[in-house]
mmCIF file of C-alpha atoms and ligand atoms in Angstrom:
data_model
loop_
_atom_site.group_PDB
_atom_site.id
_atom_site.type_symbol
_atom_site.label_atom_id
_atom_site.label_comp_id
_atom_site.label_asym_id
_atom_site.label_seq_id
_atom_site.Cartn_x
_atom_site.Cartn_y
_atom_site.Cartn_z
ATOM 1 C CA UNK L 1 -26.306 2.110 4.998
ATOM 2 C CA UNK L 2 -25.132 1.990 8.891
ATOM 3 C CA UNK L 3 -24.184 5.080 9.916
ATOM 4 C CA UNK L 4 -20.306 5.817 10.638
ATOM 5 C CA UNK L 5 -19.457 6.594 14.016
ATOM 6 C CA UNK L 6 -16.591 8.283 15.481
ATOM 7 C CA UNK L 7 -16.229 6.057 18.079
ATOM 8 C CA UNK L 8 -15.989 3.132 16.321
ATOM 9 C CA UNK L 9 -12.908 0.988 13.982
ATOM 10 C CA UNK L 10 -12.864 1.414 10.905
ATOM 11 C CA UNK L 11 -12.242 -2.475 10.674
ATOM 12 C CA UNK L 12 -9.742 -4.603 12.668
ATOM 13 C CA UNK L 13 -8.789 -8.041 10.868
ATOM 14 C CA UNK L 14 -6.029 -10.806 12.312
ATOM 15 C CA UNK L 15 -2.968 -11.733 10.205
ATOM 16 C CA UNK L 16 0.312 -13.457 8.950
ATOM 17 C CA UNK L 17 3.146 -11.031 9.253
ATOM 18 C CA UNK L 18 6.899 -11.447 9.385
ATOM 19 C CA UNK L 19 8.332 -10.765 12.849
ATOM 20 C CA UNK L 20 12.531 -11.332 13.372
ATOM 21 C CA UNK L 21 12.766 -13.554 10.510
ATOM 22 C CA UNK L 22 9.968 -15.504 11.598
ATOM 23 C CA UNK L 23 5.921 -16.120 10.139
ATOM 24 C CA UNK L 24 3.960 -14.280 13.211
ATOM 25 C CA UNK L 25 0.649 -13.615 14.627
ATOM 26 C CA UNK L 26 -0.398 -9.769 13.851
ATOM 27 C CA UNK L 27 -3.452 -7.687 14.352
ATOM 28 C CA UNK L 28 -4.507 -5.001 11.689
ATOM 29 C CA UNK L 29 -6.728 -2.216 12.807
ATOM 30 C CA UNK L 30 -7.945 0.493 10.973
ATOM 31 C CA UNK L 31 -8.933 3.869 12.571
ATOM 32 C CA UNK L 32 -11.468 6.420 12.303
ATOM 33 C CA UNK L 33 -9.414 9.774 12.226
ATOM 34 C CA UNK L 34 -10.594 13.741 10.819
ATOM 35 C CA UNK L 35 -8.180 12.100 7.554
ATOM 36 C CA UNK L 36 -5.509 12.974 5.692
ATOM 37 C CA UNK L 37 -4.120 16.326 5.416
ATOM 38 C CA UNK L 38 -3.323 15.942 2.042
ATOM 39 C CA UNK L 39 -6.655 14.726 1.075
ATOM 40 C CA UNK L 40 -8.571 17.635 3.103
ATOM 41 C CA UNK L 41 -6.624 20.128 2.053
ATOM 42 C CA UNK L 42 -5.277 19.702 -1.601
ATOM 43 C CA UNK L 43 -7.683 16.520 -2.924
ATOM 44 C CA UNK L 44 -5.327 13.937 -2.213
ATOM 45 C CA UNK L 45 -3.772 11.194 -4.521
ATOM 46 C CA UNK L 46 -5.137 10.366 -7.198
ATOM 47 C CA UNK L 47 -5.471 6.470 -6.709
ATOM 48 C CA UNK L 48 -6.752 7.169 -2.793
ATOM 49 C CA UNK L 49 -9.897 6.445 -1.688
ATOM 50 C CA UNK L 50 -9.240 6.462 2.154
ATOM 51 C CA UNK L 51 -11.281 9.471 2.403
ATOM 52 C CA UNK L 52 -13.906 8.034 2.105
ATOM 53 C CA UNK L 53 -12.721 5.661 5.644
ATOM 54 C CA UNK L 54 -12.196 9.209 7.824
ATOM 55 C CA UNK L 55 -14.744 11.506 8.822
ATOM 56 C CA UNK L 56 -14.424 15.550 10.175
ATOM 57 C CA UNK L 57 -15.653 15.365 13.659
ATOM 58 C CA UNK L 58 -13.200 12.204 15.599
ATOM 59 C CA UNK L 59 -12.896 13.511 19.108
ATOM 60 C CA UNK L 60 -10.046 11.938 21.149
ATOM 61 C CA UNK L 61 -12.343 10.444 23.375
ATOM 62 C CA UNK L 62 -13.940 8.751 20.228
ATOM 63 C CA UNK L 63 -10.168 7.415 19.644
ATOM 64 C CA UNK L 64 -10.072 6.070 22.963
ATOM 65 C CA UNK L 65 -12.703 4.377 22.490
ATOM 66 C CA UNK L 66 -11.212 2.872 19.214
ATOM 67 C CA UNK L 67 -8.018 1.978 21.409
ATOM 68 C CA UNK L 68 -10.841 -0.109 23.783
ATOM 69 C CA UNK L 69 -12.160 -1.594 20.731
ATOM 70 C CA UNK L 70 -8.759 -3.296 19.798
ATOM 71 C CA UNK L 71 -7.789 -3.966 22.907
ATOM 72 C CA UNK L 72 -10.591 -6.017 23.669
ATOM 73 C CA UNK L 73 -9.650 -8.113 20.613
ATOM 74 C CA UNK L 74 -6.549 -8.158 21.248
ATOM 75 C CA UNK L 75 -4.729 -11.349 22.056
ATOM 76 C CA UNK L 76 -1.358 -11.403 22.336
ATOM 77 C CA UNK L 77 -0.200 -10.914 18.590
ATOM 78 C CA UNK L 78 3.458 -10.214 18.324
ATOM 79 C CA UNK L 79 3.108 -7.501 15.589
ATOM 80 C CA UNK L 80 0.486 -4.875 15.504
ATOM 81 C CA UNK L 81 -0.276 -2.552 12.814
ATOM 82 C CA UNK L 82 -2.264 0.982 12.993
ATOM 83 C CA UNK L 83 -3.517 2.670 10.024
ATOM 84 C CA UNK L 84 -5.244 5.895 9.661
ATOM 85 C CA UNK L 85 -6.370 6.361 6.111
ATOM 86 C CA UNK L 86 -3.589 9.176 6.274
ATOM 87 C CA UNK L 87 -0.639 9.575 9.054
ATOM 88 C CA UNK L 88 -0.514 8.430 12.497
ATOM 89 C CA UNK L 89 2.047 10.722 13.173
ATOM 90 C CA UNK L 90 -0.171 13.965 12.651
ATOM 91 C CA UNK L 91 -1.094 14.887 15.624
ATOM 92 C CA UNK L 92 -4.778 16.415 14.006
ATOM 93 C CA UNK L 93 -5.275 12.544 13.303
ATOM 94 C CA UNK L 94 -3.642 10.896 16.663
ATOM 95 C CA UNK L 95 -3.258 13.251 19.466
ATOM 96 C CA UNK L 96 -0.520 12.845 21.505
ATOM 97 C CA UNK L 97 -2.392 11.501 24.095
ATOM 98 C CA UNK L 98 -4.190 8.767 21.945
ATOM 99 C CA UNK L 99 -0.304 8.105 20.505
ATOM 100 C CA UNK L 100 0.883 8.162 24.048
ATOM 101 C CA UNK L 101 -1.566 5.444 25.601
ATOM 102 C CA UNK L 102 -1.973 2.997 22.217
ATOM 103 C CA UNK L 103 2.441 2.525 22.889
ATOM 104 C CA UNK L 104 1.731 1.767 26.320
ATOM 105 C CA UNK L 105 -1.090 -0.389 25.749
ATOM 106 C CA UNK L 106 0.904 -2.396 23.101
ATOM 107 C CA UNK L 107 4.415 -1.999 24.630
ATOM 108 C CA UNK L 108 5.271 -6.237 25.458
ATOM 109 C CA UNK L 109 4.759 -6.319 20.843
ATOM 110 C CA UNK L 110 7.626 -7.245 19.090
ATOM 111 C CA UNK L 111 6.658 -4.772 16.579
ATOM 112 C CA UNK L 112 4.138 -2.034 15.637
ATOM 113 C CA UNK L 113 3.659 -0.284 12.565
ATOM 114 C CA UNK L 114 1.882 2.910 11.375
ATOM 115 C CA UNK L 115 2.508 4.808 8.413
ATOM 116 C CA UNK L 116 2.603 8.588 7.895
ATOM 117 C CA UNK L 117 3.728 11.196 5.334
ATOM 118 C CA UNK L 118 7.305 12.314 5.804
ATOM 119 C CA UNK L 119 6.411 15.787 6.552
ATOM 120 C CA UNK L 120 5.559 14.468 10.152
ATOM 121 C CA UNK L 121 8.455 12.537 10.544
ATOM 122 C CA UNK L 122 11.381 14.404 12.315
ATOM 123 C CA UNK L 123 14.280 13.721 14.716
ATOM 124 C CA UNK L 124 12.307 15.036 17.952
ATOM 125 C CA UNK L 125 9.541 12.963 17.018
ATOM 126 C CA UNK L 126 11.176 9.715 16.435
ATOM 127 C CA UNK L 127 12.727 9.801 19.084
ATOM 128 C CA UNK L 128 9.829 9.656 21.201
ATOM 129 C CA UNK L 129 8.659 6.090 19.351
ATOM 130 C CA UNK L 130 9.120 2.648 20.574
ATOM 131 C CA UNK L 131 11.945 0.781 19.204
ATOM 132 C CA UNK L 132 9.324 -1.430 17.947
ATOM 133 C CA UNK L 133 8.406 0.938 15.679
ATOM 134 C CA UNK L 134 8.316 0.363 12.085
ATOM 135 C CA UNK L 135 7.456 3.411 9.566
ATOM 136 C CA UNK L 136 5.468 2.692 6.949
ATOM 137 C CA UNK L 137 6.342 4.907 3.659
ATOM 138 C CA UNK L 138 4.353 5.715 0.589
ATOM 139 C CA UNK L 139 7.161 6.536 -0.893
ATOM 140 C CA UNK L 140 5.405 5.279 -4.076
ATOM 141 C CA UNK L 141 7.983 6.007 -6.755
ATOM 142 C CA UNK L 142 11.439 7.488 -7.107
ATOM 143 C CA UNK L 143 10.507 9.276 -10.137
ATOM 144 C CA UNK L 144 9.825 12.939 -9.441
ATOM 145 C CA UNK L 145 7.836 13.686 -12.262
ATOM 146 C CA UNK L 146 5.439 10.588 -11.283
ATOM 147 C CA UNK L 147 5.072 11.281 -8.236
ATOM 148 C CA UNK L 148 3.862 14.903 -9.269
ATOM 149 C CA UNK L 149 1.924 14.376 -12.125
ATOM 150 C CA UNK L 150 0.273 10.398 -12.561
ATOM 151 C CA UNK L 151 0.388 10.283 -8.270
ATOM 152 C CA UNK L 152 -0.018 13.864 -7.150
ATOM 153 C CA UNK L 153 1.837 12.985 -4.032
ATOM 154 C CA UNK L 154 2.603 16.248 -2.507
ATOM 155 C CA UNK L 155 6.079 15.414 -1.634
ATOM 156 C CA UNK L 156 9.205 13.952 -3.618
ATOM 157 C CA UNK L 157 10.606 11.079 -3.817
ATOM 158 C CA UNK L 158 13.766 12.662 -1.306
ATOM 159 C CA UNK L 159 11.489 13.656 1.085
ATOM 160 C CA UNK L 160 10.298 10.051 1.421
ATOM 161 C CA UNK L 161 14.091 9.475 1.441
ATOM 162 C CA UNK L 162 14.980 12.258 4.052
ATOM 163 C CA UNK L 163 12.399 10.752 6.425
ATOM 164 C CA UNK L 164 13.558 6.869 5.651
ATOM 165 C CA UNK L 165 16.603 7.937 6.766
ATOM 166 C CA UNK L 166 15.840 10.036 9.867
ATOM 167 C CA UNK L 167 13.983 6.400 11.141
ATOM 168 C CA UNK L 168 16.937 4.323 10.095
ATOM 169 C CA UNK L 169 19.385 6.652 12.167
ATOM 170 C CA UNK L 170 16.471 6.929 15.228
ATOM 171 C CA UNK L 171 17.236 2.649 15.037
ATOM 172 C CA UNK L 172 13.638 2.077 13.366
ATOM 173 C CA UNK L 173 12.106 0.039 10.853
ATOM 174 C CA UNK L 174 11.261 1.285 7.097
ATOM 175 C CA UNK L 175 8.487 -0.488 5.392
ATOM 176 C CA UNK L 176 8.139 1.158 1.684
ATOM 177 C CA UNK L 177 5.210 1.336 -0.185
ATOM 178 C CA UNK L 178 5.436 1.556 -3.824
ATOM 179 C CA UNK L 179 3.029 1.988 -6.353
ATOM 180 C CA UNK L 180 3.073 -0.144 -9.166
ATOM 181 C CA UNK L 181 1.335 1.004 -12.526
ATOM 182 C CA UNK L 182 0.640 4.670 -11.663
ATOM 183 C CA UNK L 183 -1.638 6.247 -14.613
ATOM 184 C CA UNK L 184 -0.536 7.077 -17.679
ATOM 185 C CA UNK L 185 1.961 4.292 -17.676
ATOM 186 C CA UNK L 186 2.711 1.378 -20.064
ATOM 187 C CA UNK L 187 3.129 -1.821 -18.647
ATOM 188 C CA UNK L 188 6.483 -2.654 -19.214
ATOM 189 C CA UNK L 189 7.445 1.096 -18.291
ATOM 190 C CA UNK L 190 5.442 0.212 -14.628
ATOM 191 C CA UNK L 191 7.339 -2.856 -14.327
ATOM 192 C CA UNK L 192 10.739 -1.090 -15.051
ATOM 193 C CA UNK L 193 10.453 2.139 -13.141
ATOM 194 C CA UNK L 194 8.603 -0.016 -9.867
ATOM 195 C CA UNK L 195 12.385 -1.753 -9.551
ATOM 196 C CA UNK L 196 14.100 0.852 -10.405
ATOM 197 C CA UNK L 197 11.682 2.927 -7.302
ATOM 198 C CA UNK L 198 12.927 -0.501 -5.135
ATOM 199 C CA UNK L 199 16.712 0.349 -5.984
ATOM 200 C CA UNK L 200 15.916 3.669 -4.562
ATOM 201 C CA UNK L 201 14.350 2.757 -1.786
ATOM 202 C CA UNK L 202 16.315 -0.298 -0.505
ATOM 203 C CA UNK L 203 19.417 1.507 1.100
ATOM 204 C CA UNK L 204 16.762 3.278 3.588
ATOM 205 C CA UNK L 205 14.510 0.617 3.862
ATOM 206 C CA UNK L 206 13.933 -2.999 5.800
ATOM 207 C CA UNK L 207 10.807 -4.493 4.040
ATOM 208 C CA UNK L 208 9.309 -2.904 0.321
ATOM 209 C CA UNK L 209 5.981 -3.549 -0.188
ATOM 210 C CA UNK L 210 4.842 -3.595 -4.015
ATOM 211 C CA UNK L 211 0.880 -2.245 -4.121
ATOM 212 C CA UNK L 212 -0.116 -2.758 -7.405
ATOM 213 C CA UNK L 213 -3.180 -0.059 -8.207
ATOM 214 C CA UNK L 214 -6.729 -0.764 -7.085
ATOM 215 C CA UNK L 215 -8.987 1.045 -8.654
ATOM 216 C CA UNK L 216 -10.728 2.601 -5.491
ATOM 217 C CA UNK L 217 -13.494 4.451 -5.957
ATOM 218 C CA UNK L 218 -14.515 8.309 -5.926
ATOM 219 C CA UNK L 219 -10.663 8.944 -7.134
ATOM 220 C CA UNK L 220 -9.337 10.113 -10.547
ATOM 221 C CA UNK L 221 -7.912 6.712 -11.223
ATOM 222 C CA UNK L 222 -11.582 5.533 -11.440
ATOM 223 C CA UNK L 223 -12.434 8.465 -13.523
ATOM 224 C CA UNK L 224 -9.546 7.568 -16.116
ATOM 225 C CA UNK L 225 -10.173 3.877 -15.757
ATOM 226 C CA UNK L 226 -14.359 4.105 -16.541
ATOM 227 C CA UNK L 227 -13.748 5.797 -19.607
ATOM 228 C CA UNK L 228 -11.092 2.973 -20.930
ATOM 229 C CA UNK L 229 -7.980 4.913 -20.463
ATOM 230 C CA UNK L 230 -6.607 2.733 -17.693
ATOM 231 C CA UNK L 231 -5.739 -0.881 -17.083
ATOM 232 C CA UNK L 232 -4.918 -2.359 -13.929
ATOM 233 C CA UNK L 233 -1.237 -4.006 -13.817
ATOM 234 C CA UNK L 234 -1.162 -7.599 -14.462
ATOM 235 C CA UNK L 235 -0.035 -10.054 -11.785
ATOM 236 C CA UNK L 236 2.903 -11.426 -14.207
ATOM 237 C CA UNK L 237 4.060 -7.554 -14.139
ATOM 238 C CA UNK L 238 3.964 -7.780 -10.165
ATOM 239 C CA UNK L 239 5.493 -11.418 -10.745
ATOM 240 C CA UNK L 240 8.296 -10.092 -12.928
ATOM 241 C CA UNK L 241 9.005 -6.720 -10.510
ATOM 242 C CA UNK L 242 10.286 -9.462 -8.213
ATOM 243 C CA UNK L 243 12.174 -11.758 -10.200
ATOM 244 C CA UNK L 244 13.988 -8.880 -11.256
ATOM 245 C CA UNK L 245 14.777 -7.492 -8.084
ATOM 246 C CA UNK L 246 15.203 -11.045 -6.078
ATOM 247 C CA UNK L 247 18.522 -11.246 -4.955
ATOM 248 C CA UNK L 248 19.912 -7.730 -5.942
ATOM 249 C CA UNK L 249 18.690 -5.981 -2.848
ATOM 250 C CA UNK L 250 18.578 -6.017 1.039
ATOM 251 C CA UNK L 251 15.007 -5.455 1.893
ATOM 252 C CA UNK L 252 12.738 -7.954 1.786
ATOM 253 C CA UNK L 253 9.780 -7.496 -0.980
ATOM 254 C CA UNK L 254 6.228 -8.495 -0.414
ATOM 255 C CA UNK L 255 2.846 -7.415 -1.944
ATOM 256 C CA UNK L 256 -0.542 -7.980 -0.404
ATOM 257 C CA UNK L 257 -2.308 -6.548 -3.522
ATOM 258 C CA UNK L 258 -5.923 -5.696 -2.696
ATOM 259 C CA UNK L 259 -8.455 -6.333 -4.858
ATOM 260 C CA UNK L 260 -6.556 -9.048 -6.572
ATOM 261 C CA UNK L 261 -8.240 -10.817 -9.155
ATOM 262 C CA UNK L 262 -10.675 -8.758 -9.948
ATOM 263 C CA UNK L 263 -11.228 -5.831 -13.186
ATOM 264 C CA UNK L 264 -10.522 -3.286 -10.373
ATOM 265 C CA UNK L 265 -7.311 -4.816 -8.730
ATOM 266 C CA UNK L 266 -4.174 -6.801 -10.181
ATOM 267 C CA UNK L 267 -5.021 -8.988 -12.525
ATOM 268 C CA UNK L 268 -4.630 -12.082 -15.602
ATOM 269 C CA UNK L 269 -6.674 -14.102 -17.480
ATOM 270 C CA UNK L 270 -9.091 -14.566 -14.400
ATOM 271 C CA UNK L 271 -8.503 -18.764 -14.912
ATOM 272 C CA UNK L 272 -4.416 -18.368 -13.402
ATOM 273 C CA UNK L 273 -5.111 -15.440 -10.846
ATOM 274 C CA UNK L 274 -5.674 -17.099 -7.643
ATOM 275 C CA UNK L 275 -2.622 -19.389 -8.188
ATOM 276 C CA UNK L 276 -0.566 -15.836 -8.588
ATOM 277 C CA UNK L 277 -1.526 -14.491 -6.154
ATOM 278 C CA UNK L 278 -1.133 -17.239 -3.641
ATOM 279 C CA UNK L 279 2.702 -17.966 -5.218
ATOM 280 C CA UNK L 280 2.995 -13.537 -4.359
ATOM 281 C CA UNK L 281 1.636 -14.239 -0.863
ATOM 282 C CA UNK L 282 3.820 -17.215 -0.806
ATOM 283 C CA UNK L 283 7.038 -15.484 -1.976
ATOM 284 C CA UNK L 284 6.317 -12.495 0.347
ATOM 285 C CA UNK L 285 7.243 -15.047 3.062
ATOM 286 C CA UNK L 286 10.088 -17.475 1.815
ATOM 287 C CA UNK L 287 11.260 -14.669 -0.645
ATOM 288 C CA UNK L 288 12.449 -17.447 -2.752
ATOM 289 C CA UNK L 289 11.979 -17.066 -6.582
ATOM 290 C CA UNK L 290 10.765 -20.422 -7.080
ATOM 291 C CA UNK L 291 8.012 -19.909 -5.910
ATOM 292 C CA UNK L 292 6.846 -17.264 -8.320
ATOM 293 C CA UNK L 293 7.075 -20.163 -10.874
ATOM 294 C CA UNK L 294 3.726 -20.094 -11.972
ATOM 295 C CA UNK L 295 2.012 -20.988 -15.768
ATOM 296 C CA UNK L 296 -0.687 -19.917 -17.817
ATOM 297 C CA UNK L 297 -1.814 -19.553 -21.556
ATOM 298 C CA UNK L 298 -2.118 -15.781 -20.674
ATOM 299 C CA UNK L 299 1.322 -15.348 -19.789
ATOM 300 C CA UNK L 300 1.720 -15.034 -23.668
ATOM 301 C CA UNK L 301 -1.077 -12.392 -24.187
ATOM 302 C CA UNK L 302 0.468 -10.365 -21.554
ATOM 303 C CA UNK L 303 3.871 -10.445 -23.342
ATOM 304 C CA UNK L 304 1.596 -9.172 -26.622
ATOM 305 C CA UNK L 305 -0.060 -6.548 -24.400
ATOM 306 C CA UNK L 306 3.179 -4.809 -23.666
ATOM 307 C CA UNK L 307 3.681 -5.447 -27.571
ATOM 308 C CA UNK L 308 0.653 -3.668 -28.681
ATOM 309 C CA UNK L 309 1.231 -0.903 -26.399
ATOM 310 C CA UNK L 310 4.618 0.096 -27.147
ATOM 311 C CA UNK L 311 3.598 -0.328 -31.271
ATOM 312 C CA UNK L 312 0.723 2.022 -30.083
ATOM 313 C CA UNK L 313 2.234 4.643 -27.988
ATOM 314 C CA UNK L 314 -0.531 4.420 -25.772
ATOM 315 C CA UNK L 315 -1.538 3.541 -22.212
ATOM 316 C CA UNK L 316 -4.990 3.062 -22.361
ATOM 317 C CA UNK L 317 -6.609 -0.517 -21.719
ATOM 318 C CA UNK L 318 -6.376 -2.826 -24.770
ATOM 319 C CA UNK L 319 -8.261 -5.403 -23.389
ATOM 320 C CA UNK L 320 -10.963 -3.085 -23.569
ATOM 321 C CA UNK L 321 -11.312 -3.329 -27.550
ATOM 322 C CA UNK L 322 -10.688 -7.500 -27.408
ATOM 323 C CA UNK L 323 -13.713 -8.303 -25.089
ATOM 324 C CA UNK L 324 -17.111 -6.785 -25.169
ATOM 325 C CA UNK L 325 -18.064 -7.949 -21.883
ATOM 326 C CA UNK L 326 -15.436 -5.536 -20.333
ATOM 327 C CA UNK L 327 -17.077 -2.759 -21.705
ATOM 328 C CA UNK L 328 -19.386 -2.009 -18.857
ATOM 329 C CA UNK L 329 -17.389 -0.960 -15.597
ATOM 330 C CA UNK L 330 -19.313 -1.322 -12.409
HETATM 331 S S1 SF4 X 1 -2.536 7.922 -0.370
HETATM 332 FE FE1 SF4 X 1 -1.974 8.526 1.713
HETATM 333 S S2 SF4 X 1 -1.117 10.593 1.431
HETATM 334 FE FE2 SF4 X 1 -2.281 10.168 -0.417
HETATM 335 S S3 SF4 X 1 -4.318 11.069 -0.007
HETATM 336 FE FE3 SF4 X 1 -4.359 8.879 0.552
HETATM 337 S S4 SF4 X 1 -3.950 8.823 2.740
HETATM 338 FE FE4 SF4 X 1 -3.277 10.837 1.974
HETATM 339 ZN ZN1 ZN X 2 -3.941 -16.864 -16.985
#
């Protein structure tokens, strides 16, 4: 396997995005950082495999040269997004100076995005930040208790609130993250407590994005989900969370679930799930409902799924005892 430098991207991709209303050019880049606080210090999430994308020993002069690295594929997008595999806004991930120079370097964008945990996010600090900016949030789910035990979050669902709110007043853009099907969940109780999470979230937020669980690897979701006690939401679950919630609130919803289609990510019947996912990718733009009219045979198994579980009382992965060839997880 190549060896991981410090100095190096993680990855950088090229994008749609939403910009003023309006389908835009953005650049994605993902940086090499010393991680996640949460993850060093206290294990992390337990769906979170972004560990595994930061390493212990990212110098700032390494990050400068990640800043080159974009910048000499940069051209011109309108929206730019940074991630860390943790929080941009720690300063053990981004020094200031790194923070400092990638604003400069990207100040003519219409808008630039990072995400970090609220603990980082104060009034000082925002109001250092480009107008531009837009926070991202993992805000996850408004549900203490999920957040604590099925997420293992290390902060509440008001502290996600406190610091949506703090960017709101600073004259900032929210982007929410929630999590859709933490473990231990039943799929219609997902589907039901990822709108009620959107409720929540809407009166601090612009944009909600809906990340359905991938099961990364290394994490305890993997753990839970190789030994059958965990099922991946379906896309109809993702498909209902925004039928429900179209038209009821400001913000605008969108999902870009990753891993998609496969055992690990979001997923149907396996015959319908490209044509869900490209009406989600399509209703992330228009955000009209119609086009989340999609139709399958395995709309009506999923219906039964729920069925079974709530007769059952259990969360674990039906589909496991229906089809043998699921029984091996790679
Ligand atoms: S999900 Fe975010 S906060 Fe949680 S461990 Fe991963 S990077 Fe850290
Ligand atoms: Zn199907």
């Amino acid at each position: 396997m190549k060896e991981r430098r410090p100095d190096e991207l993680e990855t950088l991709w090229k994008e749609k995005d939403v910009v003023n209303g309006k389908l835009s050019d953005a650049m994605v880049a993902i940086m090499r950082t010393n991680g996640c606080v949460w993850a060093k210090n206290c294990g992390g999430c337990t769906m979170c495999g972004y560990r595994t994308a930061s390493l212990h020993d990212v110098t700032e002069d390494d990050l400068m040269k990640q800043v080159d690295q974009m910048l000499s594929r940069y051209k011109g997008e309108s929206f730019v997004k940074l991630y860390t595999s943790g929080s941009f806004l720690d300063e053990n991930e981004i020094p200031m100076t790194v923070r400092e120079r990638i604003f400069d370097e990207f100040s003519s964008c219409d808008r630039i995005l990072f995400e970090s945990r609220p603990e980082f996010i104060e009034k000082d600090v925002l109001s250092t930040l480009p107008k531009s900016t837009t926070i991202a949030l993992g805000l996850e789910s408004s549900d203490p208790e999920v957040m604590e035990v099925s997420i293992r979050k290390g902060f509440t669902p008001n502290d996600a609130k406190r610091a949506g709110e703090l960017a709101k007043d600073a004259g900032l853009m929210v982007r929410s993250y929630l999590l859709l099907k933490p473990l231990y969940m039943q799929e219609r109780v997902a589907i039901d407590s990822a709108i009620d999470s959107a409720r929540f979230a809407d009166p601090f937020s612009d944009e909600i994005s809906i990340n359905p669980v991938n099961v990364q690897k290394g994490t305890v979701v993997e753990r839970i989900w190789k030994r059958g006690d965990y099922r991946p939401p379906w896309i109809w679950s993702l498909i209902e969370v925004f039928k429900e919630l179209s038209g009821t609130i400001n913000s605008r919803l969108m999902s870009s679930p990753s891993g998609g289609g496969s055992q690990r990510g979001v997923h149907n019947c396996g015959e319908c799930d490209q044509r869900a996912l490209e009406a989600i990718e399509r209703f992330s733009f228009t955000q009209d409902v119609n086009d989340l009219n999609v139709t399958c045979e395995c709309r009506d198994s999923w219906q039964k799924y729920m069925l079974s579980e709530s007769m059952l009382g259990t969360a674990a992965d039906l589909d496991r005892g229906f089809s043998s060839d699921l029984m091996i997880r790679k």
